[in-house]
Coordinates of C-alpha atoms in Angstrom, one line a residue:
M1 CA -0.2 0.0 0.0
G2 CA 2.7 2.5 1.0
T3 CA 4.6 1.5 -2.1
N4 CA 1.6 2.3 -4.5
M5 CA 1.0 5.7 -2.7
S6 CA 4.8 6.5 -3.1
Q7 CA 4.6 5.7 -6.8
E8 CA 1.5 7.7 -7.2
S9 CA 3.0 10.9 -5.6
E10 CA 6.3 10.3 -7.7
N11 CA 4.1 10.3 -10.8
S12 CA 2.3 13.3 -9.9
A13 CA 5.5 15.2 -9.1
D14 CA 7.1 14.2 -12.7
Q15 CA 3.7 15.2 -14.8
I16 CA 4.5 18.3 -16.7
L17 CA 1.9 20.9 -16.2
I18 CA 3.6 23.8 -18.6
G19 CA 5.9 23.1 -21.4
L20 CA 7.2 26.0 -23.4
K21 CA 9.3 25.2 -26.6
D22 CA 11.0 28.1 -28.6
L23 CA 8.4 30.6 -27.3
V24 CA 8.4 33.9 -29.2
K25 CA 6.3 37.1 -28.5
V26 CA 6.6 40.2 -30.6
Y27 CA 4.8 43.3 -30.2
R28 CA 4.6 45.4 -33.5
T29 CA 3.3 49.0 -34.2
E30 CA 3.8 50.6 -37.6
D31 CA 7.2 51.9 -36.8
V32 CA 8.3 49.5 -34.0
E33 CA 9.0 45.7 -33.6
T34 CA 9.8 44.8 -30.1
V35 CA 10.8 41.1 -29.3
A36 CA 9.4 40.6 -25.7
L37 CA 10.3 37.0 -25.5
N38 CA 12.9 35.3 -27.6
E39 CA 12.8 31.5 -27.9
V40 CA 11.8 30.7 -24.4
N41 CA 12.3 27.2 -23.3
L42 CA 10.8 26.3 -19.9
S43 CA 9.1 23.2 -18.3
I44 CA 7.2 23.4 -15.0
R45 CA 5.9 20.4 -13.2
K46 CA 2.9 19.9 -11.0
G47 CA 3.5 20.9 -7.6
E48 CA 6.6 23.3 -8.3
F49 CA 6.9 26.7 -7.0
V50 CA 8.8 28.6 -9.7
S51 CA 10.0 32.1 -9.1
I52 CA 10.9 34.2 -12.3
M53 CA 13.4 37.2 -11.7
G54 CA 15.1 39.8 -13.9
P55 CA 15.4 43.4 -14.5
S56 CA 12.5 45.6 -15.7
G57 CA 11.6 45.0 -19.4
C58 CA 13.3 41.6 -19.4
G59 CA 10.1 39.7 -20.4
K60 CA 8.8 38.5 -16.8
S61 CA 5.3 39.8 -17.0
T62 CA 4.9 38.9 -20.5
L63 CA 5.8 35.3 -20.0
L64 CA 3.5 35.1 -17.2
N65 CA 0.7 36.5 -19.5
V66 CA 1.3 34.1 -22.1
I67 CA 1.3 31.4 -19.4
G68 CA -1.9 32.7 -18.1
M69 CA -3.5 32.4 -21.5
I70 CA -4.0 36.2 -21.2
D71 CA -1.8 36.6 -24.2
S72 CA -0.8 34.3 -27.2
P73 CA 2.7 33.5 -28.4
S74 CA 3.8 34.7 -31.7
D75 CA 5.7 31.8 -32.4
G76 CA 6.7 28.6 -30.7
T77 CA 4.4 26.1 -28.8
Y78 CA 2.8 26.3 -25.3
Y79 CA 1.5 23.1 -23.7
F80 CA -0.8 23.2 -20.7
L81 CA -1.6 19.6 -19.4
D82 CA -0.5 18.0 -22.7
Q83 CA -2.8 20.3 -24.7
E84 CA -1.4 22.9 -27.1
V85 CA -3.2 26.2 -25.9
G86 CA -0.8 28.8 -27.7
R87 CA -2.8 28.9 -30.9
L88 CA -6.3 28.4 -29.3
P89 CA -8.9 31.1 -29.9
E90 CA -9.6 33.4 -26.8
R91 CA -13.0 31.7 -26.0
K92 CA -11.3 28.3 -25.6
R93 CA -8.5 29.8 -23.6
A94 CA -11.0 31.7 -21.4
I95 CA -12.6 28.2 -20.5
I96 CA -9.2 26.7 -19.6
R97 CA -8.3 29.9 -17.7
K98 CA -11.4 30.0 -15.4
N99 CA -11.1 26.2 -14.8
N100 CA -7.6 25.7 -14.1
L101 CA -6.0 29.2 -13.1
G102 CA -5.8 31.6 -10.3
F103 CA -4.2 35.1 -10.5
V104 CA -2.7 37.4 -7.8
F105 CA -1.4 40.7 -8.8
Q106 CA 0.6 43.5 -7.3
S107 CA -2.3 45.9 -7.5
F108 CA -4.9 43.4 -6.0
N109 CA -7.3 44.3 -8.8
L110 CA -10.3 43.8 -6.5
I111 CA -13.6 45.4 -7.7
D112 CA -14.2 48.2 -5.7
E113 CA -17.9 48.1 -6.0
L114 CA -18.0 44.5 -4.6
T115 CA -17.8 43.7 -0.8
V116 CA -14.9 41.2 0.4
Y117 CA -17.3 38.4 0.2
E118 CA -18.6 39.3 -3.4
N119 CA -15.0 39.8 -4.5
V120 CA -13.9 36.1 -3.4
E121 CA -17.3 34.4 -4.5
L122 CA -17.1 36.2 -8.0
P123 CA -14.9 33.5 -9.8
M124 CA -17.5 30.8 -8.9
L125 CA -20.1 32.7 -10.7
Y126 CA -18.4 32.0 -13.9
T127 CA -18.1 28.3 -13.4
N128 CA -21.7 28.2 -12.3
T129 CA -21.0 26.7 -8.7
P130 CA -24.1 26.0 -6.8
S131 CA -25.0 29.0 -4.2
T132 CA -24.9 26.6 -1.3
E133 CA -21.3 25.5 -2.3
R134 CA -20.2 29.3 -3.0
K135 CA -21.4 30.3 0.5
Q136 CA -19.4 27.5 2.0
R137 CA -16.3 27.8 0.0
V138 CA -16.0 31.7 0.4
E139 CA -16.9 31.4 4.3
N140 CA -14.3 28.7 4.7
L141 CA -11.4 30.7 2.8
L142 CA -12.3 33.9 4.6
E143 CA -11.9 32.2 8.1
E144 CA -8.6 30.7 6.8
M145 CA -7.3 34.3 5.8
K146 CA -8.5 35.9 9.1
M147 CA -11.0 38.2 6.9
M148 CA -14.5 36.9 8.0
H149 CA -15.0 40.0 10.2
R150 CA -14.5 42.1 7.1
R151 CA -16.8 40.1 4.8
N152 CA -19.1 43.1 4.2
H153 CA -16.5 45.5 3.9
F154 CA -15.2 47.2 0.5
P155 CA -11.7 47.0 -0.7
Q156 CA -11.3 50.9 0.0
Q157 CA -11.9 50.2 3.6
L158 CA -9.1 47.5 3.9
S159 CA -5.4 47.8 4.5
G160 CA -2.9 46.9 1.5
G161 CA -2.4 43.5 3.4
Q162 CA -5.9 42.7 3.9
Q163 CA -6.6 43.4 0.3
Q164 CA -3.8 40.9 -0.9
R165 CA -5.5 38.3 1.5
V166 CA -8.7 38.8 0.1
A167 CA -7.1 38.6 -3.8
V168 CA -5.2 35.5 -2.6
A169 CA -8.8 34.0 -1.5
R170 CA -10.3 34.9 -4.8
A171 CA -7.5 33.2 -6.7
I172 CA -7.8 29.9 -5.1
V173 CA -11.6 29.8 -4.4
N174 CA -12.0 27.6 -7.4
K175 CA -9.2 25.3 -6.5
P176 CA -7.0 26.2 -9.4
K177 CA -4.3 23.9 -10.7
L178 CA -1.9 26.8 -11.2
I179 CA -1.6 30.1 -9.4
L180 CA 0.1 33.0 -11.4
A181 CA 1.4 35.7 -9.0
D182 CA 2.9 39.0 -10.5
E183 CA 4.9 40.9 -7.8
P184 CA 2.4 39.9 -5.1
T185 CA 4.3 41.6 -2.2
G186 CA 5.1 44.7 -4.4
N187 CA 2.7 47.2 -2.6
L188 CA 3.1 45.7 0.8
D189 CA 5.5 46.4 3.8
S190 CA 7.7 43.5 4.9
S191 CA 5.3 42.2 7.6
N192 CA 2.3 41.8 5.2
G193 CA 4.5 40.8 2.4
D194 CA 5.7 37.9 4.8
D195 CA 2.1 36.9 5.4
V196 CA 1.4 36.6 1.6
M197 CA 4.3 34.5 1.0
R198 CA 3.6 32.4 3.7
L199 CA 0.1 31.7 2.6
L200 CA 1.6 31.1 -1.2
A201 CA 4.0 28.4 0.3
E202 CA 1.3 26.6 2.3
L203 CA -1.1 26.5 -0.8
N204 CA 2.1 25.0 -2.8
A205 CA 2.7 22.4 0.2
G206 CA -0.9 21.6 -0.3
G207 CA -0.2 20.6 -3.9
T208 CA -0.8 23.8 -5.8
T209 CA 1.4 24.9 -8.7
I210 CA 2.7 28.3 -8.4
V211 CA 4.7 30.7 -10.8
M212 CA 5.6 33.8 -9.2
V213 CA 7.4 36.9 -11.0
T214 CA 9.3 38.9 -8.3
H215 CA 12.3 41.5 -7.8
S216 CA 12.8 40.2 -4.4
Q217 CA 15.5 37.4 -3.9
Y218 CA 13.9 37.0 -0.6
C219 CA 10.5 36.2 -1.9
A220 CA 12.1 34.2 -4.8
E221 CA 13.6 31.6 -2.4
F222 CA 10.2 30.8 -1.2
G223 CA 9.9 28.8 -4.4
N224 CA 12.1 25.7 -5.2
R225 CA 13.5 27.0 -8.4
V226 CA 14.5 30.3 -9.5
V227 CA 14.4 31.2 -13.2
R228 CA 16.2 34.4 -14.3
M229 CA 15.4 36.2 -17.5
L230 CA 17.4 38.8 -19.6
D231 CA 16.3 40.4 -22.9
G232 CA 13.4 38.0 -23.3
Q233 CA 15.4 34.9 -22.7
V234 CA 15.9 32.5 -19.8
V235 CA 19.5 32.7 -18.9
T236 CA 19.8 30.7 -15.8
E237 CA 17.7 28.2 -13.5
N238 CA 18.6 27.5 -10.1
V239 CA 17.3 24.9 -7.6
V240 CA 16.7 26.4 -4.4
W241 CA 15.3 23.3 -2.7
Q242 CA 14.0 19.8 -4.1
Y243 CA 10.4 19.4 -3.8
M244 CA 8.6 16.0 -3.3

């Protein structure tokens, strides 16, 4: 019994969630052509926590947008769970996004007109989750995030750290396979930043794959692998610790 469980765990850990091959992203205007990603090759396994670093303008956020299927590559291939998704039309990408991905942004991106409860509930409305299940999931998450007492408050009534905890709750309420985090501590002080990083680390320990863009070496080392970019290319990959 123990051997079978161990083998299942190894097979899960070895499964490639994201596979990028010779990925190119070019932005064109009438006068200028900008190569944001230049033949990027990268594989990310289920259960990894990958931190992406590099100077401003190196292509980190563009890469995150392509992985998140918000943007499509100009060339190369992008496989998500063995499906080539880089060439899919937006409608099909949107279905994959809502069923598999959660996003955490530096600027929180909460909807000002919605309460904390409604912001966290929102992704489940797009997946037609029954109302009783929505209520249970939202309340459980708000308890976990220590935000239940703020459930009826609006984002402007919260501190930055509280807003980011709500944003994390919203990102995970649909139990995504992948969380994409773009500078999730960038607008927070060190104490609140630590809280958010611990939350992400706990989610990863529970099996959620995380890809995070950050300028902070300290935050990057919460991940198990650090990928460094320069001029639209991956230049180094360093293992911080070996995940199981």
